[in-house]
Amino acid sequence: MSSTVSSEHGQGSVQPQGSGSRLAGEAAGGTGRRRSPLGETVGRYMVPLLFLVLTAYFAITLPNFRSSVNFVSMADAQSIVLMLAIVACFQLRIGEFDLSLVSTMVLSGALVARLTQEGQGFTTCLVAVLLTALVLGALNGLLVVVVGVDAFVTTLGVNTLVSGLIYWVTGSTAVVTVPDPIVSLARTDVLGLTSATWIGWLFVLVAWYVFDFTPLGRHLLFVGGNRDVARLAGVGVERIRFLGFVGGAIFAALIGLLLLGQLGAADPSTTNQYLLPPFAAVFLGAATIRLNQFNALGTLFALYLLGVGVTGLQLMGAPTWVSLAFNGIALVVAVTLARLAGRKAAAA
């Protein structure tokens, strides 16, 4: 598939290729042509504006919403999803789609909890987690990059496989043996917020810097935009794609340790809970801040927009399942509107 690249602050706006990249292209608007100044400005800041408007509305109408405890709770609750979303953002930026991130995260916590229960030390647990993540990431990279199997199909299959392993490792029940260092890492209070929240914001800061200010950020866009052109430019396309899967699995495993410390248990049923929100945030974020690009700041605002919406609806009395419905609707609407906006820009 061909792609269109336009320059914006030293970086290109791309419509990637491949299965995961086709989804990326739709979320990004499907075109590299520039919109009208007003349309581009509105599109660029629509998600942050909606976040502010929705936050103000719920703060005015719901006394419980505007409490400091609620804001801290929302920030802490979104920390794990934020980290996953940033990892997914890196992979989508190179045109790959990895559905196995969440199951790898949960398996990591399950392994640590089970090994700790059996008397193994923290170092042994950490080595086991990293080796498992390395194998899973390499498996995805081998099948997708080397063999050429579709990324969506491959990672869906690996996700299903790992989900089964989680139930096997935990014995289909929650395992509550959590090493103290992991609990401290995830729950330590820092200026009123848990350390996991600050780590999530650190992920955003690093991703923003890499994407906007380093050659690696441009290389990721080139790989996702047009792999043939990237190869001609001397970019190691296959190496970056392979390392994208391996690095994603390793970071997902490390995030799993934070999730374990946050929850205080390894629960095999948490996989589905974290599957949709990271991708909803990344795709919605692709249509804001950096138009036509998967970007860190857009992902941050999109995630908090979804979090504010879900929290506000629940405080208004909506049932608990509303979070899944809200995130699903937000993902469909984001991709659809971005696609329509791309067609309109192309016709202009």
Coordinates of C-alpha atoms in Angstrom, one line a residue:
M1 CA 0.0 0.0 0.0
S2 CA 1.3 3.4 -0.9
S3 CA 1.5 6.1 1.7
T4 CA 1.5 9.9 1.8
V5 CA 4.0 11.8 3.9
S6 CA 3.9 15.5 4.7
S7 CA 6.3 17.5 6.8
E8 CA 5.2 19.0 10.1
H9 CA 7.8 20.3 12.5
G10 CA 10.4 18.0 11.1
Q11 CA 8.2 14.9 11.1
G12 CA 5.9 13.3 8.6
S13 CA 2.2 12.6 8.8
V14 CA 1.9 9.1 7.6
Q15 CA -0.7 6.6 6.4
P16 CA 1.0 3.3 7.3
Q17 CA 0.8 0.0 5.6
G18 CA 0.0 -3.5 6.7
S19 CA -2.9 -4.9 8.7
G20 CA -2.3 -3.0 11.9
S21 CA -1.2 0.0 9.8
R22 CA -4.5 0.0 7.9
L23 CA -6.2 0.6 11.2
A24 CA -3.6 3.2 12.0
G25 CA -4.3 4.9 8.7
E26 CA -8.0 5.1 9.3
A27 CA -7.5 6.5 12.8
A28 CA -5.0 9.0 11.4
G29 CA -7.4 10.3 8.8
G30 CA -6.1 8.4 5.8
T31 CA -4.4 11.3 4.1
G32 CA -1.4 13.5 4.3
R33 CA -3.0 16.6 2.7
R34 CA -3.3 19.6 4.9
R35 CA -6.7 20.8 6.1
S36 CA -7.9 24.4 6.3
P37 CA -6.3 26.3 9.2
L38 CA -9.6 26.4 11.2
G39 CA -10.4 22.8 10.6
E40 CA -6.9 21.7 11.5
T41 CA -6.9 23.8 14.7
V42 CA -10.3 22.4 15.8
G43 CA -9.2 18.9 15.0
R44 CA -5.8 19.3 16.7
Y45 CA -7.3 20.4 20.0
M46 CA -10.7 18.8 20.0
V47 CA -9.9 16.0 22.5
P48 CA -8.2 18.3 25.1
L49 CA -11.2 20.7 24.8
L50 CA -13.7 17.9 25.2
F51 CA -11.7 16.7 28.2
L52 CA -11.9 20.2 29.8
V53 CA -15.6 20.7 29.0
L54 CA -16.6 17.2 30.3
T55 CA -14.5 17.6 33.4
A56 CA -16.1 21.1 34.1
Y57 CA -19.6 19.7 33.5
F58 CA -19.3 16.8 35.9
A59 CA -17.5 19.0 38.5
I60 CA -20.5 21.4 38.4
T61 CA -23.3 18.8 38.4
L62 CA -21.7 16.1 40.6
P63 CA -20.4 17.2 44.0
N64 CA -18.6 13.8 44.5
F65 CA -16.8 14.2 41.2
R66 CA -15.1 17.5 42.0
S67 CA -13.5 16.2 45.3
S68 CA -9.8 15.9 45.4
V69 CA -10.1 12.2 46.4
N70 CA -12.0 11.5 43.1
F71 CA -9.3 13.2 41.0
V72 CA -6.5 11.3 42.7
S73 CA -8.5 8.1 42.3
M74 CA -9.0 8.7 38.6
A75 CA -5.4 9.4 38.0
D76 CA -4.2 6.3 39.9
A77 CA -6.8 4.1 38.3
Q78 CA -5.6 5.1 34.8
S79 CA -1.9 4.6 35.4
I80 CA -1.6 1.0 34.1
V81 CA -3.8 1.7 31.1
L82 CA -1.7 4.8 30.3
M83 CA 1.5 2.8 30.3
L84 CA 0.0 0.1 28.1
A85 CA -1.3 2.8 25.7
I86 CA 2.2 4.3 25.4
V87 CA 3.7 0.9 24.6
A88 CA 0.9 0.3 22.0
C89 CA 1.6 3.8 20.6
F90 CA 5.2 2.9 19.9
Q91 CA 4.1 -0.3 18.0
L92 CA 1.3 1.3 16.1
R93 CA 3.7 4.1 15.0
I94 CA 5.8 1.5 13.2
G95 CA 2.6 0.0 11.7
E96 CA 2.2 -3.0 13.9
F97 CA -0.7 -4.1 16.0
D98 CA -0.1 -6.2 19.1
L99 CA -3.1 -7.6 20.9
S100 CA -1.0 -9.8 23.2
L101 CA 0.3 -6.9 25.3
V102 CA -2.4 -7.2 28.0
S103 CA -2.2 -11.0 28.4
T104 CA 1.6 -10.7 28.6
M105 CA 1.2 -8.1 31.4
V106 CA -1.2 -10.3 33.3
L107 CA 0.9 -13.4 32.9
S108 CA 3.9 -11.5 34.3
G109 CA 2.0 -10.8 37.5
A110 CA 0.7 -14.3 37.7
L111 CA 4.2 -15.8 37.4
V112 CA 5.6 -13.6 40.1
A113 CA 2.7 -14.3 42.5
R114 CA 3.0 -18.1 41.9
L115 CA 6.7 -18.3 42.2
T116 CA 6.6 -16.2 45.3
Q117 CA 4.0 -18.5 46.7
E118 CA 6.4 -21.4 46.1
G119 CA 9.2 -19.7 48.0
Q120 CA 11.2 -18.3 45.1
G121 CA 13.1 -15.0 45.6
F122 CA 12.4 -11.7 43.9
T123 CA 15.4 -12.0 41.6
T124 CA 14.3 -15.4 40.3
C125 CA 10.8 -14.0 39.7
L126 CA 12.1 -11.1 37.8
V127 CA 14.4 -13.2 35.6
A128 CA 11.5 -15.6 34.8
V129 CA 9.2 -12.7 33.9
L130 CA 11.8 -11.1 31.5
L131 CA 12.7 -14.4 29.8
T132 CA 9.0 -15.2 29.3
A133 CA 8.4 -11.8 27.8
L134 CA 11.4 -12.2 25.6
V135 CA 10.1 -15.5 24.2
L136 CA 6.6 -14.1 23.6
G137 CA 7.9 -11.0 21.9
A138 CA 10.4 -12.9 19.8
L139 CA 7.6 -15.3 18.8
N140 CA 5.4 -12.4 17.6
G141 CA 8.4 -10.9 15.8
L142 CA 9.4 -14.1 14.1
L143 CA 5.9 -14.9 12.8
V144 CA 5.1 -11.3 11.7
V145 CA 8.4 -10.0 10.5
V146 CA 10.3 -13.1 9.4
V147 CA 7.5 -15.4 8.2
G148 CA 5.1 -12.6 7.2
V149 CA 2.0 -13.7 9.0
D150 CA -0.6 -10.9 9.6
A151 CA 0.1 -9.1 12.8
F152 CA -3.5 -8.9 13.9
V153 CA -4.0 -12.6 13.5
T154 CA -0.7 -13.6 15.0
T155 CA -1.0 -11.5 18.2
L156 CA -4.7 -12.5 18.6
G157 CA -3.6 -16.1 18.6
V158 CA -0.7 -15.4 21.0
N159 CA -3.1 -13.5 23.2
T160 CA -5.4 -16.4 23.4
L161 CA -2.5 -18.8 24.1
V162 CA -1.2 -16.6 26.9
S163 CA -4.6 -16.2 28.4
G164 CA -4.8 -19.9 28.8
L165 CA -1.4 -20.0 30.4
I166 CA -2.5 -17.4 32.9
Y167 CA -5.3 -19.7 34.1
W168 CA -2.9 -22.6 34.2
V169 CA -0.3 -20.6 36.3
T170 CA -2.9 -19.3 38.7
G171 CA -5.0 -22.4 38.9
S172 CA -7.9 -20.3 37.8
T173 CA -8.0 -18.5 41.1
A174 CA -6.5 -15.2 42.4
V175 CA -3.0 -15.6 43.9
V176 CA -2.4 -13.1 46.7
T177 CA 1.3 -13.6 47.4
V178 CA 2.9 -10.4 46.3
P179 CA 6.6 -9.5 47.0
D180 CA 7.0 -6.4 49.2
P181 CA 9.3 -4.5 46.7
I182 CA 6.6 -4.7 44.1
V183 CA 3.9 -3.4 46.4
S184 CA 6.2 -0.5 47.4
L185 CA 7.0 0.3 43.8
A186 CA 3.4 0.6 42.8
R187 CA 1.8 2.1 45.9
T188 CA 4.3 4.5 47.4
D189 CA 2.7 7.9 47.9
V190 CA 4.5 10.7 46.1
L191 CA 2.9 14.1 46.5
G192 CA -0.5 12.6 47.0
L193 CA -0.4 10.2 44.1
T194 CA 0.8 6.7 43.9
S195 CA 4.2 6.0 42.3
A196 CA 2.5 4.1 39.5
T197 CA 0.8 7.3 38.3
W198 CA 4.2 9.1 38.2
I199 CA 5.7 6.3 36.3
G200 CA 2.9 6.5 33.8
W201 CA 3.5 10.2 33.3
L202 CA 7.2 9.4 32.9
F203 CA 6.3 7.0 30.0
V204 CA 4.4 9.9 28.3
L205 CA 7.3 12.3 28.8
V206 CA 9.9 9.8 27.3
A207 CA 7.6 8.9 24.4
W208 CA 6.9 12.6 23.6
Y209 CA 10.6 13.4 23.6
V210 CA 11.5 10.3 21.4
F211 CA 8.6 10.9 19.0
D212 CA 9.2 14.7 18.5
F213 CA 12.9 15.3 19.1
T214 CA 14.9 12.3 18.1
P215 CA 15.9 10.5 14.8
L216 CA 14.3 7.3 16.2
G217 CA 10.9 9.0 16.3
R218 CA 11.2 9.9 12.6
H219 CA 12.4 6.4 11.8
L220 CA 9.4 4.9 13.5
L221 CA 7.1 7.1 11.3
F222 CA 9.0 6.1 8.1
V223 CA 8.8 2.4 8.9
G224 CA 5.1 2.7 9.6
G225 CA 4.5 5.0 6.6
N226 CA 6.4 3.4 3.7
R227 CA 8.7 0.5 4.4
D228 CA 10.2 0.4 0.9
V229 CA 11.2 4.1 1.1
A230 CA 12.5 3.6 4.7
R231 CA 14.8 0.8 3.4
L232 CA 16.1 2.9 0.6
A233 CA 16.9 5.6 3.2
G234 CA 19.0 3.1 5.2
V235 CA 16.5 2.5 8.0
G236 CA 16.7 -1.0 9.5
V237 CA 13.0 -1.7 8.9
E238 CA 12.9 -5.4 9.9
R239 CA 15.1 -4.8 12.9
I240 CA 12.9 -2.0 14.2
R241 CA 9.7 -4.1 13.6
F242 CA 11.2 -7.1 15.4
L243 CA 12.5 -5.1 18.3
G244 CA 9.1 -3.4 18.5
F245 CA 7.5 -6.7 19.4
V246 CA 10.2 -7.7 21.7
G247 CA 10.4 -4.4 23.5
G248 CA 6.6 -4.2 23.7
A249 CA 6.4 -7.6 25.4
I250 CA 9.2 -6.7 27.9
F251 CA 7.6 -3.4 28.8
A252 CA 4.2 -5.1 29.2
A253 CA 5.8 -7.6 31.5
L254 CA 7.3 -4.8 33.7
I255 CA 3.9 -3.0 33.7
G256 CA 2.5 -6.3 34.9
L257 CA 4.6 -6.1 38.1
L258 CA 3.1 -2.7 38.8
L259 CA -0.4 -4.0 38.2
L260 CA 0.4 -6.9 40.6
G261 CA 1.5 -4.4 43.3
Q262 CA -1.5 -2.2 42.7
L263 CA -4.1 -4.9 43.0
G264 CA -2.2 -7.0 45.6
A265 CA -3.1 -10.2 43.8
A266 CA -2.8 -11.9 40.4
D267 CA -6.3 -12.3 39.0
P268 CA -6.7 -14.2 35.7
S269 CA -9.9 -12.4 35.0
T270 CA -8.3 -9.0 34.6
T271 CA -7.1 -9.6 31.0
N272 CA -10.4 -8.5 29.3
Q273 CA -10.7 -5.5 31.6
Y274 CA -7.5 -4.0 30.2
L275 CA -7.7 -5.1 26.6
L276 CA -9.8 -2.3 25.0
P277 CA -9.0 1.0 26.8
P278 CA -5.3 1.3 25.8
F279 CA -6.2 1.0 22.1
A280 CA -9.2 3.2 22.4
A281 CA -6.9 5.9 23.8
V282 CA -4.2 5.5 21.2
F283 CA -6.6 5.6 18.2
L284 CA -8.5 8.6 19.6
G285 CA -5.2 10.3 20.4
A286 CA -4.1 9.9 16.8
A287 CA -6.6 12.5 15.8
T288 CA -5.4 15.2 18.2
I289 CA -2.3 17.3 19.0
R290 CA -0.3 15.7 16.2
L291 CA -2.8 15.2 13.5
N292 CA -2.4 12.0 11.5
Q293 CA 0.1 10.6 13.9
F294 CA 0.0 8.3 16.9
N295 CA 1.5 10.5 19.6
A296 CA 2.1 10.6 23.3
L297 CA 0.2 13.8 24.3
G298 CA -2.8 12.9 22.3
T299 CA -2.9 9.5 23.9
L300 CA -2.7 11.1 27.4
F301 CA -5.6 13.5 26.8
A302 CA -7.7 10.8 25.1
L303 CA -7.2 8.4 28.0
Y304 CA -8.2 10.9 30.6
L305 CA -11.2 12.0 28.5
L306 CA -12.4 8.4 28.5
G307 CA -11.6 8.1 32.2
V308 CA -13.6 11.2 33.0
G309 CA -16.5 10.1 30.9
V310 CA -16.7 6.7 32.6
T311 CA -16.3 8.0 36.1
G312 CA -18.9 10.7 35.6
L313 CA -21.4 8.3 34.2
Q314 CA -20.9 5.9 37.1
L315 CA -21.3 8.6 39.6
M316 CA -24.6 9.5 37.8
G317 CA -25.8 6.0 38.6
A318 CA -24.8 4.1 35.4
P319 CA -24.1 0.4 35.8
T320 CA -20.5 -0.9 36.0
W321 CA -20.6 -2.3 32.5
V322 CA -20.8 1.2 31.1
S323 CA -17.0 1.5 31.0
L324 CA -16.7 -1.2 28.4
A325 CA -19.6 0.2 26.3
F326 CA -18.2 3.7 26.6
N327 CA -14.7 2.7 25.5
G328 CA -16.0 0.6 22.7
I329 CA -18.2 3.4 21.4
A330 CA -15.4 5.9 21.7
L331 CA -13.1 3.7 19.7
V332 CA -15.6 3.3 16.9
V333 CA -16.5 7.0 16.8
A334 CA -12.9 8.1 16.8
V335 CA -11.9 5.9 13.9
T336 CA -15.1 6.7 12.0
L337 CA -14.8 10.5 12.4
A338 CA -11.1 10.5 11.6
R339 CA -11.8 8.5 8.4
L340 CA -14.6 10.9 7.3
A341 CA -12.4 13.8 8.1
G342 CA -9.7 12.3 5.9
R343 CA -12.1 11.8 3.0
K344 CA -13.2 15.4 3.3
A345 CA -9.6 16.7 3.4
A346 CA -8.8 14.6 0.3
A347 CA -11.7 16.0 -1.6
A348 CA -10.9 19.6 -0.7

